[in-house]
């Protein structure tokens, strides 16, 4: 009973504090004393009350324009949005700061956080990667303008990570085509899934020549060329089996220790059986 009483009292105190804080915020929000409002917004930001800080700063950005507080106000708004996980708004506000104050006090940090905000909003690899491409571009812009920045290594690391995500998306697309195999329901304009897998994989290797997933793409190309030959019409069968055989030899030369070497050797044997005549 005593513990329950303490619990009720604690809830009452908390409710009172919350009501008091809310009433104080409402009072500040309605005041015409913009200097006091600005200081209160800074206090909200410092205490992690980002939603309240954003509400006040969105109004103050216009009011403080042209004053000594203008840069800090706009940058703080962007950081509050970032900390509040509104990454889309944050990226736009950081961009606005950098465009308005390219040589400003916070220009370097703002340029970095344009990319950082976009980075935080990038989706998993199977989804549309527009945000990922934009984030890479933003980080590259940052590195171009601030090549000696202390944030250089972090920006570079993020770029590599995001590039890997783009590569993975291409790999998942190529793998999907391979897994669809002989299914023609999605090939409304002719062609085959194996051809689509080959083209997707080869394009990925051209676009990302230094990817760590080169071998995985090479495996898909090799297997798809063999399967493409296997399902070909008679007039194309020999040519495609020879192409598949060449691909297998190339794979073995490039990846002699690969776990897929036996697959390549098995394909070569079968290709020779078809083309020996």
mmCIF file of C-alpha atoms in Angstrom:
data_model
loop_
_atom_site.group_PDB
_atom_site.id
_atom_site.type_symbol
_atom_site.label_atom_id
_atom_site.label_comp_id
_atom_site.label_asym_id
_atom_site.label_seq_id
_atom_site.Cartn_x
_atom_site.Cartn_y
_atom_site.Cartn_z
ATOM 1 C CA UNK A 1 0.000 0.000 0.000
ATOM 2 C CA UNK A 2 2.863 2.321 0.891
ATOM 3 C CA UNK A 3 4.586 1.584 -2.456
ATOM 4 C CA UNK A 4 1.359 2.291 -4.312
ATOM 5 C CA UNK A 5 1.040 5.610 -2.508
ATOM 6 C CA UNK A 6 4.602 6.562 -3.508
ATOM 7 C CA UNK A 7 3.831 5.604 -7.107
ATOM 8 C CA UNK A 8 0.714 7.783 -7.195
ATOM 9 C CA UNK A 9 2.599 10.708 -5.676
ATOM 10 C CA UNK A 10 5.399 10.316 -8.251
ATOM 11 C CA UNK A 11 2.876 10.328 -11.074
ATOM 12 C CA UNK A 12 1.255 13.437 -9.667
ATOM 13 C CA UNK A 13 4.598 15.236 -9.425
ATOM 14 C CA UNK A 14 5.501 14.196 -12.985
ATOM 15 C CA UNK A 15 2.146 15.393 -14.302
ATOM 16 C CA UNK A 16 2.617 18.715 -12.543
ATOM 17 C CA UNK A 17 6.088 19.136 -14.015
ATOM 18 C CA UNK A 18 4.884 18.271 -17.509
ATOM 19 C CA UNK A 19 1.999 20.698 -17.212
ATOM 20 C CA UNK A 20 4.360 23.355 -15.923
ATOM 21 C CA UNK A 21 6.806 22.766 -18.800
ATOM 22 C CA UNK A 22 4.007 22.856 -21.358
ATOM 23 C CA UNK A 23 2.596 26.073 -19.950
ATOM 24 C CA UNK A 24 6.063 27.642 -19.905
ATOM 25 C CA UNK A 25 6.641 26.690 -23.537
ATOM 26 C CA UNK A 26 3.248 28.094 -24.550
ATOM 27 C CA UNK A 27 4.037 31.328 -22.734
ATOM 28 C CA UNK A 28 7.404 31.639 -24.501
ATOM 29 C CA UNK A 29 5.900 30.723 -27.870
ATOM 30 C CA UNK A 30 3.376 33.558 -27.579
ATOM 31 C CA UNK A 31 5.810 36.197 -26.307
ATOM 32 C CA UNK A 32 6.955 39.035 -28.524
ATOM 33 C CA UNK A 33 10.317 39.111 -26.768
ATOM 34 C CA UNK A 34 12.296 37.437 -29.528
ATOM 35 C CA UNK A 35 15.600 37.586 -27.681
ATOM 36 C CA UNK A 36 14.098 35.656 -24.780
ATOM 37 C CA UNK A 37 12.412 33.254 -27.206
ATOM 38 C CA UNK A 38 15.751 32.624 -28.908
ATOM 39 C CA UNK A 39 17.512 31.927 -25.619
ATOM 40 C CA UNK A 40 14.710 29.581 -24.618
ATOM 41 C CA UNK A 41 15.028 27.767 -27.976
ATOM 42 C CA UNK A 42 18.749 27.311 -27.318
ATOM 43 C CA UNK A 43 17.954 25.942 -23.873
ATOM 44 C CA UNK A 44 15.434 23.487 -25.368
ATOM 45 C CA UNK A 45 18.062 22.339 -27.852
ATOM 46 C CA UNK A 46 20.695 21.914 -25.116
ATOM 47 C CA UNK A 47 18.263 19.871 -23.004
ATOM 48 C CA UNK A 48 17.337 17.602 -25.916
ATOM 49 C CA UNK A 49 13.821 18.986 -26.366
ATOM 50 C CA UNK A 50 14.273 19.113 -30.110
ATOM 51 C CA UNK A 51 10.610 19.296 -31.106
ATOM 52 C CA UNK A 52 10.104 22.409 -28.990
ATOM 53 C CA UNK A 53 13.357 23.897 -30.264
ATOM 54 C CA UNK A 54 12.277 23.289 -33.875
ATOM 55 C CA UNK A 55 8.898 24.951 -33.313
ATOM 56 C CA UNK A 56 10.559 28.091 -31.970
ATOM 57 C CA UNK A 57 13.487 28.147 -34.394
ATOM 58 C CA UNK A 58 11.308 27.808 -37.491
ATOM 59 C CA UNK A 59 9.722 31.130 -36.544
ATOM 60 C CA UNK A 60 12.973 32.714 -35.391
ATOM 61 C CA UNK A 61 14.929 31.931 -38.581
ATOM 62 C CA UNK A 62 13.030 34.648 -40.429
ATOM 63 C CA UNK A 63 13.075 37.059 -37.487
ATOM 64 C CA UNK A 64 16.815 36.661 -36.869
ATOM 65 C CA UNK A 65 17.746 37.093 -40.532
ATOM 66 C CA UNK A 66 20.322 39.854 -40.856
ATOM 67 C CA UNK A 67 21.262 39.743 -37.167
ATOM 68 C CA UNK A 68 24.329 38.336 -35.444
ATOM 69 C CA UNK A 69 22.283 35.282 -34.483
ATOM 70 C CA UNK A 70 21.139 34.431 -38.007
ATOM 71 C CA UNK A 71 23.784 31.808 -38.793
ATOM 72 C CA UNK A 72 23.547 30.079 -35.446
ATOM 73 C CA UNK A 73 19.743 30.073 -35.594
ATOM 74 C CA UNK A 74 19.576 28.395 -39.009
ATOM 75 C CA UNK A 75 22.296 25.876 -38.216
ATOM 76 C CA UNK A 76 20.718 25.030 -34.859
ATOM 77 C CA UNK A 77 17.377 24.450 -36.590
ATOM 78 C CA UNK A 78 19.048 22.001 -38.971
ATOM 79 C CA UNK A 79 20.771 20.186 -36.094
ATOM 80 C CA UNK A 80 17.531 20.036 -34.097
ATOM 81 C CA UNK A 81 15.765 18.462 -37.083
ATOM 82 C CA UNK A 82 18.640 16.010 -37.472
ATOM 83 C CA UNK A 83 18.573 15.074 -33.781
ATOM 84 C CA UNK A 84 14.788 14.741 -33.993
ATOM 85 C CA UNK A 85 15.359 12.234 -36.849
ATOM 86 C CA UNK A 86 13.570 14.358 -39.414
ATOM 87 C CA UNK A 87 16.395 13.702 -41.850
ATOM 88 C CA UNK A 88 14.638 14.955 -44.970
ATOM 89 C CA UNK A 89 13.984 18.371 -43.405
ATOM 90 C CA UNK A 90 17.457 18.425 -41.882
ATOM 91 C CA UNK A 91 19.186 17.840 -45.222
ATOM 92 C CA UNK A 92 17.204 20.692 -46.790
ATOM 93 C CA UNK A 93 17.959 23.065 -43.897
ATOM 94 C CA UNK A 94 21.671 22.217 -43.889
ATOM 95 C CA UNK A 95 21.661 22.819 -47.642
ATOM 96 C CA UNK A 96 19.918 26.154 -47.128
ATOM 97 C CA UNK A 97 22.538 27.148 -44.552
ATOM 98 C CA UNK A 98 25.422 26.199 -46.841
ATOM 99 C CA UNK A 99 23.923 28.010 -49.830
ATOM 100 C CA UNK A 100 23.232 31.113 -47.722
ATOM 101 C CA UNK A 101 26.549 31.110 -45.834
ATOM 102 C CA UNK A 102 29.118 29.239 -47.986
ATOM 103 C CA UNK A 103 31.909 30.772 -45.919
ATOM 104 C CA UNK A 104 29.944 30.822 -42.666
ATOM 105 C CA UNK A 105 30.989 29.688 -39.218
ATOM 106 C CA UNK A 106 29.255 26.329 -39.621
ATOM 107 C CA UNK A 107 29.725 25.895 -43.390
ATOM 108 C CA UNK A 108 31.989 22.851 -43.101
ATOM 109 C CA UNK A 109 29.705 21.040 -40.644
ATOM 110 C CA UNK A 110 26.603 21.940 -42.674
ATOM 111 C CA UNK A 111 28.146 20.583 -45.888
ATOM 112 C CA UNK A 112 28.993 17.336 -44.117
ATOM 113 C CA UNK A 113 25.564 16.971 -42.549
ATOM 114 C CA UNK A 114 23.786 17.370 -45.875
ATOM 115 C CA UNK A 115 25.265 14.006 -46.773
ATOM 116 C CA UNK A 116 24.894 12.647 -43.258
ATOM 117 C CA UNK A 117 21.175 13.434 -43.181
ATOM 118 C CA UNK A 118 20.654 11.724 -46.534
ATOM 119 C CA UNK A 119 22.759 8.801 -45.317
ATOM 120 C CA UNK A 120 20.450 8.325 -42.356
ATOM 121 C CA UNK A 121 17.417 8.184 -44.648
ATOM 122 C CA UNK A 122 18.764 5.659 -47.161
ATOM 123 C CA UNK A 123 16.548 2.566 -47.474
ATOM 124 C CA UNK A 124 17.513 -1.106 -47.518
ATOM 125 C CA UNK A 125 19.120 -2.271 -50.799
ATOM 126 C CA UNK A 126 16.017 -3.777 -52.419
ATOM 127 C CA UNK A 127 14.224 -0.406 -52.460
ATOM 128 C CA UNK A 128 14.732 2.699 -54.616
ATOM 129 C CA UNK A 129 18.219 4.093 -53.985
ATOM 130 C CA UNK A 130 17.741 7.722 -55.054
ATOM 131 C CA UNK A 131 18.562 8.889 -51.513
ATOM 132 C CA UNK A 132 21.722 6.773 -51.563
ATOM 133 C CA UNK A 133 22.901 8.328 -54.833
ATOM 134 C CA UNK A 134 22.137 11.810 -53.476
ATOM 135 C CA UNK A 135 24.006 11.085 -50.256
ATOM 136 C CA UNK A 136 27.104 9.946 -52.157
ATOM 137 C CA UNK A 137 26.939 13.112 -54.264
ATOM 138 C CA UNK A 138 26.616 15.273 -51.142
ATOM 139 C CA UNK A 139 29.604 13.597 -49.470
ATOM 140 C CA UNK A 140 31.634 14.051 -52.668
ATOM 141 C CA UNK A 141 30.748 17.752 -52.744
ATOM 142 C CA UNK A 142 31.867 18.005 -49.120
ATOM 143 C CA UNK A 143 35.210 16.359 -49.886
ATOM 144 C CA UNK A 144 35.705 18.617 -52.920
ATOM 145 C CA UNK A 145 35.128 21.794 -50.905
ATOM 146 C CA UNK A 146 36.795 20.678 -47.657
ATOM 147 C CA UNK A 147 39.571 18.236 -48.654
ATOM 148 C CA UNK A 148 41.507 18.806 -45.417
ATOM 149 C CA UNK A 149 38.537 18.490 -43.071
ATOM 150 C CA UNK A 150 38.784 16.347 -39.948
ATOM 151 C CA UNK A 151 35.540 14.769 -41.146
ATOM 152 C CA UNK A 152 37.193 13.626 -44.380
ATOM 153 C CA UNK A 153 37.742 10.008 -43.319
ATOM 154 C CA UNK A 154 34.187 9.660 -42.040
ATOM 155 C CA UNK A 155 32.735 11.060 -45.260
ATOM 156 C CA UNK A 156 34.913 8.735 -47.348
ATOM 157 C CA UNK A 157 33.921 5.750 -45.236
ATOM 158 C CA UNK A 158 30.243 6.608 -45.645
ATOM 159 C CA UNK A 159 30.691 6.901 -49.425
ATOM 160 C CA UNK A 160 32.227 3.425 -49.630
ATOM 161 C CA UNK A 161 29.436 2.029 -47.473
ATOM 162 C CA UNK A 162 26.751 3.625 -49.641
ATOM 163 C CA UNK A 163 28.453 2.476 -52.840
ATOM 164 C CA UNK A 164 28.424 -1.061 -51.465
ATOM 165 C CA UNK A 165 24.678 -0.683 -50.972
ATOM 166 C CA UNK A 166 24.250 0.274 -54.640
ATOM 167 C CA UNK A 167 26.356 -2.705 -55.690
ATOM 168 C CA UNK A 168 24.295 -5.001 -53.499
ATOM 169 C CA UNK A 169 21.098 -3.707 -55.103
ATOM 170 C CA UNK A 170 22.504 -4.570 -58.545
ATOM 171 C CA UNK A 171 23.540 -7.997 -57.312
ATOM 172 C CA UNK A 172 20.091 -8.696 -55.856
ATOM 173 C CA UNK A 173 18.513 -7.648 -59.160
ATOM 174 C CA UNK A 174 20.848 -9.892 -61.144
ATOM 175 C CA UNK A 175 20.280 -12.778 -58.726
ATOM 176 C CA UNK A 176 16.513 -12.338 -59.048
ATOM 177 C CA UNK A 177 16.769 -12.650 -62.832
ATOM 178 C CA UNK A 178 18.860 -15.792 -62.424
ATOM 179 C CA UNK A 179 16.409 -17.301 -59.948
ATOM 180 C CA UNK A 180 13.500 -16.581 -62.301
ATOM 181 C CA UNK A 181 15.345 -18.758 -64.788
ATOM 182 C CA UNK A 182 13.127 -20.228 -67.479
ATOM 183 C CA UNK A 183 10.097 -18.205 -66.409
ATOM 184 C CA UNK A 184 9.065 -15.959 -69.310
ATOM 185 C CA UNK A 185 6.080 -14.195 -67.758
ATOM 186 C CA UNK A 186 8.170 -11.083 -67.067
ATOM 187 C CA UNK A 187 9.913 -11.073 -70.461
ATOM 188 C CA UNK A 188 7.196 -9.210 -72.347
ATOM 189 C CA UNK A 189 9.678 -7.651 -74.790
ATOM 190 C CA UNK A 190 11.529 -10.822 -75.656
ATOM 191 C CA UNK A 191 14.888 -11.926 -74.296
ATOM 192 C CA UNK A 192 15.271 -14.100 -71.223
ATOM 193 C CA UNK A 193 15.981 -13.815 -67.529
ATOM 194 C CA UNK A 194 19.423 -15.306 -68.023
ATOM 195 C CA UNK A 195 20.278 -12.613 -70.580
ATOM 196 C CA UNK A 196 18.974 -9.962 -68.170
ATOM 197 C CA UNK A 197 21.137 -11.434 -65.403
ATOM 198 C CA UNK A 198 24.231 -11.301 -67.637
ATOM 199 C CA UNK A 199 23.610 -7.707 -68.739
ATOM 200 C CA UNK A 200 22.860 -6.518 -65.182
ATOM 201 C CA UNK A 201 25.969 -8.209 -63.798
ATOM 202 C CA UNK A 202 28.284 -6.970 -66.551
ATOM 203 C CA UNK A 203 26.995 -3.414 -66.221
ATOM 204 C CA UNK A 204 27.524 -3.537 -62.462
ATOM 205 C CA UNK A 205 31.142 -4.631 -62.949
ATOM 206 C CA UNK A 206 31.719 -1.785 -65.425
ATOM 207 C CA UNK A 207 30.179 0.761 -63.072
ATOM 208 C CA UNK A 208 31.853 -0.590 -59.925
ATOM 209 C CA UNK A 209 35.092 -2.223 -61.162
ATOM 210 C CA UNK A 210 36.670 -2.344 -57.694
ATOM 211 C CA UNK A 211 33.743 -3.891 -55.851
ATOM 212 C CA UNK A 212 34.458 -6.720 -53.429
ATOM 213 C CA UNK A 213 31.534 -8.573 -55.020
ATOM 214 C CA UNK A 214 33.267 -9.163 -58.358
ATOM 215 C CA UNK A 215 33.382 -12.915 -57.843
ATOM 216 C CA UNK A 216 29.661 -13.128 -57.005
ATOM 217 C CA UNK A 217 28.791 -11.304 -60.217
ATOM 218 C CA UNK A 218 31.216 -13.488 -62.163
ATOM 219 C CA UNK A 219 29.489 -16.601 -60.827
ATOM 220 C CA UNK A 220 26.107 -15.302 -61.987
ATOM 221 C CA UNK A 221 27.466 -14.473 -65.446
ATOM 222 C CA UNK A 222 29.075 -17.897 -65.814
ATOM 223 C CA UNK A 223 25.987 -19.806 -64.669
ATOM 224 C CA UNK A 224 23.632 -17.647 -66.719
ATOM 225 C CA UNK A 225 25.659 -18.134 -69.903
ATOM 226 C CA UNK A 226 25.580 -21.880 -69.421
ATOM 227 C CA UNK A 227 21.824 -21.898 -68.743
ATOM 228 C CA UNK A 228 21.231 -19.561 -71.676
ATOM 229 C CA UNK A 229 23.066 -22.006 -73.945
ATOM 230 C CA UNK A 230 21.159 -24.952 -72.518
ATOM 231 C CA UNK A 231 17.765 -23.419 -73.328
ATOM 232 C CA UNK A 232 18.762 -21.954 -76.704
ATOM 233 C CA UNK A 233 17.248 -22.876 -80.040
ATOM 234 C CA UNK A 234 19.400 -25.167 -82.166
ATOM 235 C CA UNK A 235 20.872 -22.459 -84.446
ATOM 236 C CA UNK A 236 22.239 -20.560 -81.430
ATOM 237 C CA UNK A 237 23.141 -23.481 -79.176
ATOM 238 C CA UNK A 238 26.713 -24.178 -80.350
ATOM 239 C CA UNK A 239 27.747 -20.525 -80.312
ATOM 240 C CA UNK A 240 26.349 -20.003 -76.839
ATOM 241 C CA UNK A 241 27.918 -23.159 -75.428
ATOM 242 C CA UNK A 242 31.300 -21.969 -76.720
ATOM 243 C CA UNK A 243 30.705 -18.588 -75.122
ATOM 244 C CA UNK A 244 29.775 -20.315 -71.848
ATOM 245 C CA UNK A 245 32.920 -22.463 -72.063
ATOM 246 C CA UNK A 246 35.125 -19.411 -72.577
ATOM 247 C CA UNK A 247 33.426 -17.749 -69.616
ATOM 248 C CA UNK A 248 34.162 -20.763 -67.429
ATOM 249 C CA UNK A 249 37.853 -20.764 -68.393
ATOM 250 C CA UNK A 250 38.020 -17.044 -67.676
ATOM 251 C CA UNK A 251 36.387 -17.587 -64.295
ATOM 252 C CA UNK A 252 38.884 -20.299 -63.326
ATOM 253 C CA UNK A 253 41.813 -18.099 -64.371
ATOM 254 C CA UNK A 254 40.553 -15.165 -62.304
ATOM 255 C CA UNK A 255 39.310 -17.149 -59.306
ATOM 256 C CA UNK A 256 41.353 -20.387 -59.168
ATOM 257 C CA UNK A 257 40.544 -20.935 -55.473
ATOM 258 C CA UNK A 258 36.818 -20.270 -55.785
ATOM 259 C CA UNK A 259 34.336 -22.716 -54.285
ATOM 260 C CA UNK A 260 32.573 -22.520 -57.663
ATOM 261 C CA UNK A 261 35.612 -23.856 -59.554
ATOM 262 C CA UNK A 262 34.137 -27.367 -59.667
ATOM 263 C CA UNK A 263 30.953 -25.915 -61.154
ATOM 264 C CA UNK A 264 33.025 -24.203 -63.852
ATOM 265 C CA UNK A 265 34.904 -27.435 -64.603
ATOM 266 C CA UNK A 266 31.638 -29.377 -64.801
ATOM 267 C CA UNK A 267 30.217 -26.795 -67.219
ATOM 268 C CA UNK A 268 33.343 -26.970 -69.383
ATOM 269 C CA UNK A 269 33.005 -30.756 -69.671
ATOM 270 C CA UNK A 270 29.364 -30.480 -70.698
ATOM 271 C CA UNK A 271 30.079 -27.658 -73.154
ATOM 272 C CA UNK A 272 32.786 -29.719 -74.836
ATOM 273 C CA UNK A 273 30.391 -32.639 -75.181
ATOM 274 C CA UNK A 274 27.994 -30.410 -77.141
ATOM 275 C CA UNK A 275 30.576 -28.572 -79.278
ATOM 276 C CA UNK A 276 33.062 -31.413 -80.021
ATOM 277 C CA UNK A 277 31.446 -32.171 -83.353
#
